[in-house]
Each structure stands twice: as structure tokens, then as C-alpha cells.
Amino acid sequence: MSSSDFSKPYDPKDVEPRWRARAEASGWYAARDVGAHEDSFCIMIPPPNVTGSLHMGHALFITLQDAMVRHARMHGKNTLWLPGVDHAGIATQVVVERELRREGLTRHDLGRERFIDRVWEWKRRSGDRIFEQLKVMGASPDWSRAKFTMDPDLSAAVREAFVRLHEQGLMYRANRMVNWCPTCRTVLSDLEVDREEPEAGRFNSELFSFAYKLSDGSGEIVVATTRPETMLGDLAIAVHPDDPRYRDLIGKTVRHPFVDREFPIIADAILADPTKGTGAVKITPAHDFNDFECGRRHGLGEITILNPDGTLNAEGGPFAGMDRFAAREAVKKALEEKGLARGSAPHNIAYALCQRSKDILEPTLSPQWYVKMQPLAEPAVKAVEEGRTVFVPEEWTKTYMHWMTHIQDWCVSRQLWWGHQIPAWYCADCGGTTVQREDPSACQHCGSAKITQDEDVLDTWFSSALWPFSTLGWPAETDALKTFYPTTVMETGYDIIFFWVARMMMMGIHFMGEVPFSRVLLHGLVCDENGQKMSKVKGNVIDPLDLVHGATVDQVIANAVGKRVSGDAVGLDAADRKKFLDAYPSVGKLPEGFRAFGADALRFYLGAHAPQSRKINLNLSRLQGYRDFCNKIWNATRFALTHIADVAPRPTGDFPTPHSLAERWILSRLAAAVEGVENGITQFRLDEATSAVYQFFWYELCDWFLELCKPVFDAGSDAEKASYKLTLAHCLEVSHRLMHPLMPHLTEECWSHLPDAIRRRRSDGVVPEALAVAAFPNAGDARRDLDAERVMGVLQDTIEGVRRICAELGIKPGAAITVRLRTADPRYAQTFHDYEGALRRLTRAREVVVEAPGERPRGVGYASIHGVEVLIPLAGHIDPAKEGERLEKDVAKARKESDGITRRLANANFIANAPAEVVEKDQARVRELTERIERLGDALAIVRELG
RNA sequence: AGGCGCGUAGCUCAGUGGUAGAGCACCACCUUGACACGGUGGGAGUCGUUGGUUCAAUCCCAAUCGCGCCUACCA
């Protein structure tokens, strides 16, 4: 067995790579194509971009999905987590073009074929890097099924989908207004457009006014624009029909000052708004969405003035060849010179920017392919209305519905080279379009061989929309599809509901006849400590791998601002450091830099946040806390192993028969933890799962049960020892299985060290090869025992009471004290007797005496807990002033609580309306408090006499 | 402009119609043979503000302030 020697401190750098290697050599994560859907569990990994490297968003989805997947697998489900990467059209092409630019080349220098070869080469070089990084995080997908959206089979699925949609009249080509990016030289879908709002209190543009002279020489009409250069494409001026300023001008024409053109002043109540600008709008049908509509309404035609690169074409007349921004200034200047300028005013517009290049987009007229959305959207809306697909958290349902019911046709063609080329061929002879599955050799319509394929490729999201079934072999009717479609869960970020989730819903229902997944789980964004989105510009990006492997603060900052330098972090300046430290104040508390927190600690940390919160603000000191928890698990296991090597086998198929109160108690708490984790994982509340297990393991198993084991191991009878050993070993073993979906590496390592006798066997009696393929804990592993919890609670509170007296009276831990416990309850008395050794050990008392209630001697530290009186005689040592202060504090606390409840009980309306159990609980509590106050009062009186 | 979300301890976050919880941080004590990446004890919040519903509101409703996100428009 490859395992550590359990050398002292926990070291993830040692543990994690070893288990990663073992997992890779194993078949643990393989799913089976059984052809039957029952008992299957399937999640499709949201495919990261080939260009990408691991970021916090990936780390988060790996944590959430892997926990669900491991949990399902351990429950014996036929579990498929299918990994893959996306070709990410624009993103990848941009990266490769950037690389070319460093060699002084553009893609046009290479030509389409050689450029695509180049991208493939780049993909081969770096394409699997993201998988390696997923492995570092401990992800457990079925690697043998890894897919790439440009694989031959997935490309065939894309073409099949395109052709079918075309045959069904749902895929069509149209000449419409689109958002054009002059830098990327492609059209973008509405979703790929970013809006840049102006900063508060600042103007980002100006509204420039100028006059058109009327053709008949009778005057002029003044229009206003933020884009003066577009006037070169103007074909009308629109005014509101009821606007008295312009009513008489309707029907007249104006003369263009720079090109030989006359055009009319028209009435358009839809577009013209008398309250805006001058009330007269210049109409540029080819370069504005509203103007285009207006132009169509009035049959104005369109004049395109821009080249694809954003320079002006021949229509620009004297301005032809100029860049659009240069042309803007030139047009303004020319208008001034002609005496047509009418001033300008500061103005604000929300620029439409390219998501990739950040360039300002130009609305342009262009022929593109569209998918008709309405017939696809309707069933997808219905599916959610009927609950066949459910969103968690459910408030996203509204967002989905709103978008789906206001949906526009989807522009799916892109003027790129990297992607799935559109399977449409245009005939030079008859002008017809041939769309088919196999590359045609002749025009479908006239038989001509002079056909050329559409140059464009499909939007990346088109192939992504098919992901839940294209990855399972569609369009063939495969066993994989039968087994895993519809998938169980789709887990992803809320930021791609429209891009991806909605489109998968539509395509899944359309092509498969069934929703692609029954639950959509949406997680939030991982942000910096102050809640700011991570970005290179802000300098607050943290690479999860730095957290896993450890790094100096400077290295992390270098990554954050994108100044990754091998070796030293050269080039960092004070501003970079300040930006980063402002974003992460708690880094100041990590003097030795970032330790290797390990993938398990990072997973546990990410899992500890409510997944449905919109933001997860990265807090490094909290992460450190979970790293400490890993160490705690490590050490507890290490301690236990020194005692349980000879543990007896667990009674067949059941949990140990608990002999003592402490054992019954810890098994009961274990049952609670099992329940908490089970519910947490199945209800998409990993935070509740992590907290259940953290609470149990640290505060119950380690702080109490382990400590209660020690006196038994020291001085118990053989039978007692054997029993405690079994219970301890059992709790550990179940804990390891319980925590495995959250912390796969650490738990594998710890579990591998447990004696075979204690490890849960499979139904065939064989010890599983690893936790990854072991059974998840269930009701057979532990049982709640509320009676044990109650009595144990008294013992715990009594011990804590003694400690508090000692701490607050300043009694040194070494002092030889005698603790007297007085109770009239024989059950408690028996418990105190049974745990006399533990009581001494845990309170550091020399002697513990259990006795019946009686007169109180003078000079004692005193407390009253659950009717148990705790007395610590300290004749000679005690400071009456301190003891008095302590008792007064206790009395005040009890009185305050009691008063509050009494006030409530005095309210007749409360008695009449509140549920009976609430009233009874209150009454019982008041009785207890009254008794306590009485006894504390007596004690206080005696102390006052002394003082 | 419309929609959504958030505002709880110094920080990061859970939570509930019955007078509040965690981790970290803080204070004091303890180097006890799993762990100082530890143990013990302690302090700390008028649950953004104002109204309303209720016997009872941090929780439900309304308004308001502050922050964030999304969608749309912008001559």
C-alpha cells in the first residue's frame, strides 16, 4: 500500500499527489452503459474553455459536483460525471492570433487552413492542461469519456442538429441589423454584448447638433447625434407627426452636404420623440437598430458606410478610408466649416462593447444565420412550469422565464475560422443554398458544381447547447443515451443561464423529446474578500492552484495582476501589492505567505458556503481554519491508530453494541452527523453538510469522546477497553466515509491506515479497494439515542461548570482541588460515579466526591447546573470578592432570562394563543431558573458573610 | 426604466414567528504523552432605518436608505 508513515503533521503535498496517482491507475470512476435509466446518476461537466486554466469558478463547481458525484457513487448508483472541454470559438481564436502577432503575423497571412492547423496544434499542446488541473482538485469524472466539442462525433452531432433545424424551417438566413465587432471582425449575439455604463457624475460622450438645409432653400432642420459620422448613411429625417415645430416640413427634402443625395423629412410616431434631442432624428437605416426598423417601415433602403474593420467605405465620400473615430472628428470639422454645426452638449450613453475585445460595437446590416426561437422556447417554458425541470434556488425560475418569453431569434453565425463551419453551400449559377449532412459536390437545386461553402462558423454555444446528448453519442440511439439521458443534475454558475442552460433546455426537448436534466443547481460567483468580482484589472484574481500548492505572497500577487514570471516575481510594483492587499486584508495575517492548503481544505472551504448565495467572498483566514481541520482529522486518526490496531471486528452488518453512556452518546451524535451530511448533499446545501461534519468530528468526537477514551485506555477493564476501541474505530471509519465526498484525498489516506477488521465490507464480504468505491454511511451505521444525549449533556455541563469556576476564580490547573457534586437524582449520581476518572482528568481535580444535597459549607466555589450543585471547597485560597462577583454574574444572567420568560407567561394572550408545548417549555425553564437563582442566592449570602 | 438579490459580532458568513449562531480575529489561562495547525474559560451584536400585521417580528407586509447584479433603452 502506498501510504505515508503518518509522520507528524498533516502535509497535503505528500498525501494528495499519491492518491491522485492511485485514482488515475484505477477504474473507480468508470460508469457503465447498461441501457437502463434506473439507478443512474449523471452530471455533465460544464466544459471549460480549451484556452482556460483553472480559476475559482472551476474550483467551486468541482467541489459541488464532485461531492454529489462521489456521494451518488458511494450509494451504489451507476454514476457518470462526464468531463469535456469547449473549443470556445472567439476566445481561442483570439489567443492564437495573439500568439501569431508576436511572430509578426496575422491569421490572414496564414490563410484559413493553415491557421486552423495552428489552432489544433495549440489545442494539442495545452488542451489537456485543464484536465490536469481538475485532477489536482480531486475531481472524479469518468476520464475515459472525455469529450471536446470539435471531436468528429460531436461535430457530426452539430451538423445533424443544424440540418434538422433547417429542414424544419427553424434555421434560416436573413439580412438584418447585427452587432459588429471591428476588432474581431465578426457578428456577436445579443448575449455577447457588454454594456458600459458611464461613471456617476461624468459624461462619456457628447450630443452633436447640426443642420440639414432644405432642398427648396426655405430653411434648415437641426438634428442631434452621438455618432456624427453616421450621417454619411442618412436616408431620412424623422419627426413626430404632432410636433408643431416640424409639422410643416413633413414631405420636404433636404440635401446632404457631403454626398450627392437628397432625402425626405418623414413623420414617424414610433421613433421620433419630441422631448429628445431636437425632436428631429436623422435616420441611418444601415447603422442603427431603431433606424433600421424605421427605414423598413418607410421603404428608405439602406446604405452601409463601414468596412468590416471599422473604416469608412466608398459611401463615405470625402471621408472614405478613414477610421470611424477619425471620420467622426473630420465630419464635425467639415460641418463647422460649412457653417452647419449647431453646437454640442455633454451626453451619456451606455456603450455596447465586445465581450472579448472590449471594442465599441457597430450596428451593421449583414446576412447571418438565425435559429427561430419561439417554437423552441415554448416547450422549454412549459417544462419548467410543469416542474419537469426545477431551478435551485428557485428564484432563478423567474429570470429564466422572463428571458424565454422575451426571446429574440438567435444569431448563430460568426465570422471566425475556428469552430464548426456552417454546412451551407451557395451556388454561383442559380444562387440556391444547399444544406446537408454530407459535403455536397453539386448544387441541390440546379446540379451546378460551382458551389462554395459558407465561410462562417457557428456560435460556440450552439455546440454547447447539444452537450447533454451529443456527448452520449447522439444522433445514434446509444446505450449511453438510454442509460444517462435525461441527466440528473445540471450544476453551473447563474451567469450562464441564458447562454447555456436555456439553450440546452430548448435543444434537449427539441431533439430528445425530454428535458436534458431534472434539476438545475446554480451557484454564485467567487469574489475577493471585499465582494469584488475577480479581474486582472483589479489585480484581485487568485489562482486556486496557488492555494492548493502554496506560494509566496508576491507570487500570488504576480498571478493576480497577470505578471506571471517564472522564478522571482519581477516587475511587481507597490501599486500591485496595494491593490491586492486591499482586496484581501486577511493576507496581512499570513506572515509566511500562502501555505499549501491542499485541495481538500480548499474544497471543504468552498463547500462551507451556502451554494445559493450570489457571492462567495474568498476569506483566507477561514480557509486556513479548514486546513487546521484537516490536520485535526489527521491527528485524531493517528492517535486512534496507536490504540485500535487490535480492534475486534464490528458485529456483522451492524454498528457496535454500545456498552456505556459515552459510547451511546457518540454513536447518537454520529447518526446526527450522517443525517446532516446526507441531507446537505442531496438538498444542495453543502454548507450544512460541512458544518455537520465539522461540528461532530472536532467538538464531539475529538473534544469529548477521544478524551473520554483516554481514562479507559489507561485504567479500564479489558472489556471496557475492547468496547471503547471498537466504538472509537467505528466512529472514525464512518467519519472517513462520511467526509470522503468533501475531502477525498485526506479521507482515503486515513481510511487506508485503519485495520481491516473495522473497515466496512461490501455485501460480498470484501473490503473495498478505496473509499471512492466504498459504501456511504447510512442508518445502519449509527442510531440516535436522545436519552443518552440528555444524560451526557448533564455530565458535559457539569464538567464545564467546574472548569468555569476554576478559570474565573483563578485556580491554577495544577492546584489540588476536590470537587463535590451534589445531586438527588440517582441517575446523575451513578453517571458521576461511572465517569469519576474522566471527571478528574477533564477538570484536573485531585478528587471528585459525589454526595447527596446538604448544607453548604463556607468557602467554596459554587455553581448550580440542571439541579446539580457543584462545590469546590477552597478554604484558605478563595477570594470572596471574586467568588461574589462570579455568583452575581450568574444570578443576573439567570434572572434576566427568567424575567423575560415570566413577562411573557404573564400575558394572557400568550397563554391563549401560543402552542401548548411552547408554554410548557417556558414554564419548565422558569422553574429551573427560579431554583437556580435561589441556590445561587444562598451561596452568595454565605460569601458576603465571609467578605 | 424594469427585474432580482443583499444589509445579522471587528471580519467572512449561516439562521429562525417564541429576546440570536459558526469560523476567524480579540482577552485571560494552559507548553497535559493525537494535534500550539492544540486545549480551557471569557468578552462582544437595539439582526440597515421607519411604520404595519401579530399575544410575540431579526424573520411576514409596506416604505425608506445603502450596496451589488441582471435585462432593456439612450438623437
PDB file of N, CA, C and O in Angstrom, chain A residues 722-765:
ATOM      1  N   ALA A 722     -11.957  -2.933  25.120  1.00  0.00           N
ATOM      2  CA  ALA A 722     -12.338  -3.509  23.832  1.00  0.00           C
ATOM      3  C   ALA A 722     -13.545  -2.775  23.259  1.00  0.00           C
ATOM      4  O   ALA A 722     -13.606  -2.477  22.063  1.00  0.00           O
ATOM      5  N   SER A 723     -14.489  -2.479  24.137  1.00  0.00           N
ATOM      6  CA  SER A 723     -15.700  -1.828  23.681  1.00  0.00           C
ATOM      7  C   SER A 723     -15.407  -0.412  23.174  1.00  0.00           C
ATOM      8  O   SER A 723     -15.861   0.002  22.106  1.00  0.00           O
ATOM      9  N   TYR A 724     -14.661   0.358  23.957  1.00  0.00           N
ATOM     10  CA  TYR A 724     -14.325   1.732  23.542  1.00  0.00           C
ATOM     11  C   TYR A 724     -13.508   1.739  22.263  1.00  0.00           C
ATOM     12  O   TYR A 724     -13.684   2.586  21.404  1.00  0.00           O
ATOM     13  N   LYS A 725     -12.594   0.787  22.150  1.00  0.00           N
ATOM     14  CA  LYS A 725     -11.785   0.716  20.940  1.00  0.00           C
ATOM     15  C   LYS A 725     -12.672   0.533  19.715  1.00  0.00           C
ATOM     16  O   LYS A 725     -12.489   1.177  18.690  1.00  0.00           O
ATOM     17  N   LEU A 726     -13.607  -0.383  19.879  1.00  0.00           N
ATOM     18  CA  LEU A 726     -14.484  -0.662  18.750  1.00  0.00           C
ATOM     19  C   LEU A 726     -15.310   0.572  18.401  1.00  0.00           C
ATOM     20  O   LEU A 726     -15.444   0.940  17.231  1.00  0.00           O
ATOM     21  N   THR A 727     -15.851   1.208  19.415  1.00  0.00           N
ATOM     22  CA  THR A 727     -16.678   2.388  19.148  1.00  0.00           C
ATOM     23  C   THR A 727     -15.853   3.507  18.513  1.00  0.00           C
ATOM     24  O   THR A 727     -16.285   4.142  17.551  1.00  0.00           O
ATOM     25  N   LEU A 728     -14.680   3.738  19.056  1.00  0.00           N
ATOM     26  CA  LEU A 728     -13.814   4.781  18.506  1.00  0.00           C
ATOM     27  C   LEU A 728     -13.455   4.472  17.049  1.00  0.00           C
ATOM     28  O   LEU A 728     -13.569   5.328  16.164  1.00  0.00           O
ATOM     29  N   ALA A 729     -13.025   3.234  16.820  1.00  0.00           N
ATOM     30  CA  ALA A 729     -12.633   2.853  15.469  1.00  0.00           C
ATOM     31  C   ALA A 729     -13.820   2.986  14.518  1.00  0.00           C
ATOM     32  O   ALA A 729     -13.689   3.475  13.392  1.00  0.00           O
ATOM     33  N   HIS A 730     -14.960   2.579  15.002  1.00  0.00           N
ATOM     34  CA  HIS A 730     -16.170   2.664  14.180  1.00  0.00           C
ATOM     35  C   HIS A 730     -16.489   4.113  13.825  1.00  0.00           C
ATOM     36  O   HIS A 730     -16.781   4.429  12.669  1.00  0.00           O
ATOM     37  N   CYS A 731     -16.437   4.980  14.811  1.00  0.00           N
ATOM     38  CA  CYS A 731     -16.752   6.394  14.551  1.00  0.00           C
ATOM     39  C   CYS A 731     -15.791   6.987  13.529  1.00  0.00           C
ATOM     40  O   CYS A 731     -16.192   7.751  12.646  1.00  0.00           O
ATOM     41  N   LEU A 732     -14.534   6.652  13.667  1.00  0.00           N
ATOM     42  CA  LEU A 732     -13.554   7.164  12.719  1.00  0.00           C
ATOM     43  C   LEU A 732     -13.843   6.639  11.319  1.00  0.00           C
ATOM     44  O   LEU A 732     -13.838   7.382  10.335  1.00  0.00           O
ATOM     45  N   GLU A 733     -14.080   5.349  11.262  1.00  0.00           N
ATOM     46  CA  GLU A 733     -14.283   4.719   9.966  1.00  0.00           C
ATOM     47  C   GLU A 733     -15.495   5.322   9.262  1.00  0.00           C
ATOM     48  O   GLU A 733     -15.448   5.640   8.072  1.00  0.00           O
ATOM     49  N   VAL A 734     -16.565   5.500  10.021  1.00  0.00           N
ATOM     50  CA  VAL A 734     -17.764   6.090   9.419  1.00  0.00           C
ATOM     51  C   VAL A 734     -17.495   7.551   9.033  1.00  0.00           C
ATOM     52  O   VAL A 734     -17.913   8.013   7.971  1.00  0.00           O
ATOM     53  N   SER A 735     -16.773   8.264   9.888  1.00  0.00           N
ATOM     54  CA  SER A 735     -16.450   9.668   9.577  1.00  0.00           C
ATOM     55  C   SER A 735     -15.674   9.772   8.276  1.00  0.00           C
ATOM     56  O   SER A 735     -15.915  10.662   7.460  1.00  0.00           O
ATOM     57  N   HIS A 736     -14.722   8.894   8.097  1.00  0.00           N
ATOM     58  CA  HIS A 736     -13.935   8.940   6.867  1.00  0.00           C
ATOM     59  C   HIS A 736     -14.831   8.758   5.656  1.00  0.00           C
ATOM     60  O   HIS A 736     -14.732   9.477   4.666  1.00  0.00           O
ATOM     61  N   ARG A 737     -15.727   7.806   5.738  1.00  0.00           N
ATOM     62  CA  ARG A 737     -16.633   7.586   4.602  1.00  0.00           C
ATOM     63  C   ARG A 737     -17.552   8.797   4.421  1.00  0.00           C
ATOM     64  O   ARG A 737     -17.841   9.211   3.305  1.00  0.00           O
ATOM     65  N   LEU A 738     -17.959   9.337   5.560  1.00  0.00           N
ATOM     66  CA  LEU A 738     -18.884  10.468   5.535  1.00  0.00           C
ATOM     67  C   LEU A 738     -18.242  11.704   4.908  1.00  0.00           C
ATOM     68  O   LEU A 738     -18.884  12.468   4.188  1.00  0.00           O
ATOM     69  N   MET A 739     -16.965  11.910   5.180  1.00  0.00           N
ATOM     70  CA  MET A 739     -16.302  13.129   4.707  1.00  0.00           C
ATOM     71  C   MET A 739     -15.672  12.949   3.328  1.00  0.00           C
ATOM     72  O   MET A 739     -15.200  13.915   2.739  1.00  0.00           O
ATOM     73  N   HIS A 740     -15.684  11.715   2.851  1.00  0.00           N
ATOM     74  CA  HIS A 740     -14.977  11.466   1.597  1.00  0.00           C
ATOM     75  C   HIS A 740     -15.456  12.322   0.424  1.00  0.00           C
ATOM     76  O   HIS A 740     -14.636  12.858  -0.327  1.00  0.00           O
ATOM     77  N   PRO A 741     -16.757  12.530   0.245  1.00  0.00           N
ATOM     78  CA  PRO A 741     -17.163  13.366  -0.894  1.00  0.00           C
ATOM     79  C   PRO A 741     -16.638  14.794  -0.796  1.00  0.00           C
ATOM     80  O   PRO A 741     -16.544  15.481  -1.801  1.00  0.00           O
ATOM     81  N   LEU A 742     -16.321  15.232   0.406  1.00  0.00           N
ATOM     82  CA  LEU A 742     -15.838  16.596   0.581  1.00  0.00           C
ATOM     83  C   LEU A 742     -14.320  16.666   0.531  1.00  0.00           C
ATOM     84  O   LEU A 742     -13.747  17.605   0.004  1.00  0.00           O
ATOM     85  N   MET A 743     -13.672  15.669   1.141  1.00  0.00           N
ATOM     86  CA  MET A 743     -12.217  15.686   1.228  1.00  0.00           C
ATOM     87  C   MET A 743     -11.664  14.336   0.781  1.00  0.00           C
ATOM     88  O   MET A 743     -11.279  13.511   1.612  1.00  0.00           O
ATOM     89  N   PRO A 744     -11.629  14.106  -0.518  1.00  0.00           N
ATOM     90  CA  PRO A 744     -11.326  12.756  -0.992  1.00  0.00           C
ATOM     91  C   PRO A 744      -9.920  12.247  -0.650  1.00  0.00           C
ATOM     92  O   PRO A 744      -9.774  11.092  -0.276  1.00  0.00           O
ATOM     93  N   HIS A 745      -8.914  13.108  -0.734  1.00  0.00           N
ATOM     94  CA  HIS A 745      -7.552  12.600  -0.555  1.00  0.00           C
ATOM     95  C   HIS A 745      -7.260  12.246   0.903  1.00  0.00           C
ATOM     96  O   HIS A 745      -6.801  11.144   1.212  1.00  0.00           O
ATOM     97  N   LEU A 746      -7.527  13.198   1.774  1.00  0.00           N
ATOM     98  CA  LEU A 746      -7.235  13.004   3.192  1.00  0.00           C
ATOM     99  C   LEU A 746      -7.976  11.791   3.752  1.00  0.00           C
ATOM    100  O   LEU A 746      -7.416  10.987   4.497  1.00  0.00           O
ATOM    101  N   THR A 747      -9.246  11.661   3.376  1.00  0.00           N
ATOM    102  CA  THR A 747     -10.015  10.557   3.924  1.00  0.00           C
ATOM    103  C   THR A 747      -9.525   9.212   3.390  1.00  0.00           C
ATOM    104  O   THR A 747      -9.480   8.235   4.127  1.00  0.00           O
ATOM    105  N   GLU A 748      -9.130   9.190   2.117  1.00  0.00           N
ATOM    106  CA  GLU A 748      -8.570   7.939   1.579  1.00  0.00           C
ATOM    107  C   GLU A 748      -7.336   7.539   2.381  1.00  0.00           C
ATOM    108  O   GLU A 748      -7.176   6.374   2.773  1.00  0.00           O
ATOM    109  N   GLU A 749      -6.472   8.507   2.604  1.00  0.00           N
ATOM    110  CA  GLU A 749      -5.230   8.215   3.303  1.00  0.00           C
ATOM    111  C   GLU A 749      -5.519   7.690   4.713  1.00  0.00           C
ATOM    112  O   GLU A 749      -5.004   6.649   5.123  1.00  0.00           O
ATOM    113  N   CYS A 750      -6.357   8.383   5.437  1.00  0.00           N
ATOM    114  CA  CYS A 750      -6.636   7.985   6.821  1.00  0.00           C
ATOM    115  C   CYS A 750      -7.310   6.613   6.853  1.00  0.00           C
ATOM    116  O   CYS A 750      -6.955   5.744   7.652  1.00  0.00           O
ATOM    117  N   TRP A 751      -8.270   6.452   5.976  1.00  0.00           N
ATOM    118  CA  TRP A 751      -9.037   5.196   5.968  1.00  0.00           C
ATOM    119  C   TRP A 751      -8.141   4.015   5.610  1.00  0.00           C
ATOM    120  O   TRP A 751      -8.314   2.906   6.120  1.00  0.00           O
ATOM    121  N   SER A 752      -7.158   4.271   4.740  1.00  0.00           N
ATOM    122  CA  SER A 752      -6.285   3.181   4.306  1.00  0.00           C
ATOM    123  C   SER A 752      -5.445   2.654   5.464  1.00  0.00           C
ATOM    124  O   SER A 752      -4.935   1.540   5.404  1.00  0.00           O
ATOM    125  N   HIS A 753      -5.300   3.449   6.507  1.00  0.00           N
ATOM    126  CA  HIS A 753      -4.494   3.017   7.651  1.00  0.00           C
ATOM    127  C   HIS A 753      -5.303   2.244   8.680  1.00  0.00           C
ATOM    128  O   HIS A 753      -4.740   1.651   9.590  1.00  0.00           O
ATOM    129  N   LEU A 754      -6.618   2.296   8.578  1.00  0.00           N
ATOM    130  CA  LEU A 754      -7.437   1.610   9.588  1.00  0.00           C
ATOM    131  C   LEU A 754      -7.266   0.101   9.444  1.00  0.00           C
ATOM    132  O   LEU A 754      -7.057  -0.411   8.342  1.00  0.00           O
ATOM    133  N   PRO A 755      -7.366  -0.602  10.561  1.00  0.00           N
ATOM    134  CA  PRO A 755      -7.283  -2.066  10.476  1.00  0.00           C
ATOM    135  C   PRO A 755      -8.439  -2.613   9.621  1.00  0.00           C
ATOM    136  O   PRO A 755      -9.549  -2.085   9.672  1.00  0.00           O
ATOM    137  N   ASP A 756      -8.142  -3.640   8.860  1.00  0.00           N
ATOM    138  CA  ASP A 756      -9.167  -4.244   8.011  1.00  0.00           C
ATOM    139  C   ASP A 756     -10.411  -4.633   8.790  1.00  0.00           C
ATOM    140  O   ASP A 756     -11.528  -4.557   8.288  1.00  0.00           O
ATOM    141  N   ALA A 757     -10.190  -5.066  10.030  1.00  0.00           N
ATOM    142  CA  ALA A 757     -11.326  -5.554  10.827  1.00  0.00           C
ATOM    143  C   ALA A 757     -12.438  -4.519  10.922  1.00  0.00           C
ATOM    144  O   ALA A 757     -13.611  -4.864  11.008  1.00  0.00           O
ATOM    145  N   ILE A 758     -12.061  -3.239  10.919  1.00  0.00           N
ATOM    146  CA  ILE A 758     -13.076  -2.218  11.172  1.00  0.00           C
ATOM    147  C   ILE A 758     -13.654  -1.644   9.882  1.00  0.00           C
ATOM    148  O   ILE A 758     -14.689  -0.990   9.889  1.00  0.00           O
ATOM    149  N   ARG A 759     -12.978  -1.864   8.764  1.00  0.00           N
ATOM    150  CA  ARG A 759     -13.456  -1.216   7.545  1.00  0.00           C
ATOM    151  C   ARG A 759     -14.714  -1.898   7.026  1.00  0.00           C
ATOM    152  O   ARG A 759     -14.796  -3.120   6.933  1.00  0.00           O
ATOM    153  N   ARG A 760     -15.680  -1.082   6.709  1.00  0.00           N
ATOM    154  CA  ARG A 760     -16.977  -1.583   6.226  1.00  0.00           C
ATOM    155  C   ARG A 760     -16.776  -2.413   4.970  1.00  0.00           C
ATOM    156  O   ARG A 760     -16.199  -1.952   3.991  1.00  0.00           O
ATOM    157  N   ARG A 761     -17.263  -3.635   5.032  1.00  0.00           N
ATOM    158  CA  ARG A 761     -17.111  -4.532   3.898  1.00  0.00           C
ATOM    159  C   ARG A 761     -18.255  -4.367   2.916  1.00  0.00           C
ATOM    160  O   ARG A 761     -19.327  -3.891   3.269  1.00  0.00           O
ATOM    161  N   ARG A 762     -17.985  -4.784   1.702  1.00  0.00           N
ATOM    162  CA  ARG A 762     -19.072  -4.805   0.720  1.00  0.00           C
ATOM    163  C   ARG A 762     -19.987  -5.981   1.051  1.00  0.00           C
ATOM    164  O   ARG A 762     -19.681  -6.817   1.888  1.00  0.00           O
ATOM    165  N   SER A 763     -21.107  -6.037   0.346  1.00  0.00           N
ATOM    166  CA  SER A 763     -22.058  -7.104   0.648  1.00  0.00           C
ATOM    167  C   SER A 763     -21.442  -8.485   0.405  1.00  0.00           C
ATOM    168  O   SER A 763     -21.853  -9.474   0.999  1.00  0.00           O
ATOM    169  N   ASP A 764     -20.411  -8.564  -0.467  1.00  0.00           N
ATOM    170  CA  ASP A 764     -19.779  -9.870  -0.705  1.00  0.00           C
ATOM    171  C   ASP A 764     -18.681 -10.163   0.316  1.00  0.00           C
ATOM    172  O   ASP A 764     -17.913 -11.110   0.173  1.00  0.00           O
ATOM    173  N   GLY A 765     -18.555  -9.303   1.329  1.00  0.00           N
ATOM    174  CA  GLY A 765     -17.607  -9.572   2.396  1.00  0.00           C
ATOM    175  C   GLY A 765     -16.197  -9.073   2.141  1.00  0.00           C
ATOM    176  O   GLY A 765     -15.308  -9.231   2.974  1.00  0.00           O
TER     177      GLY A 765
END
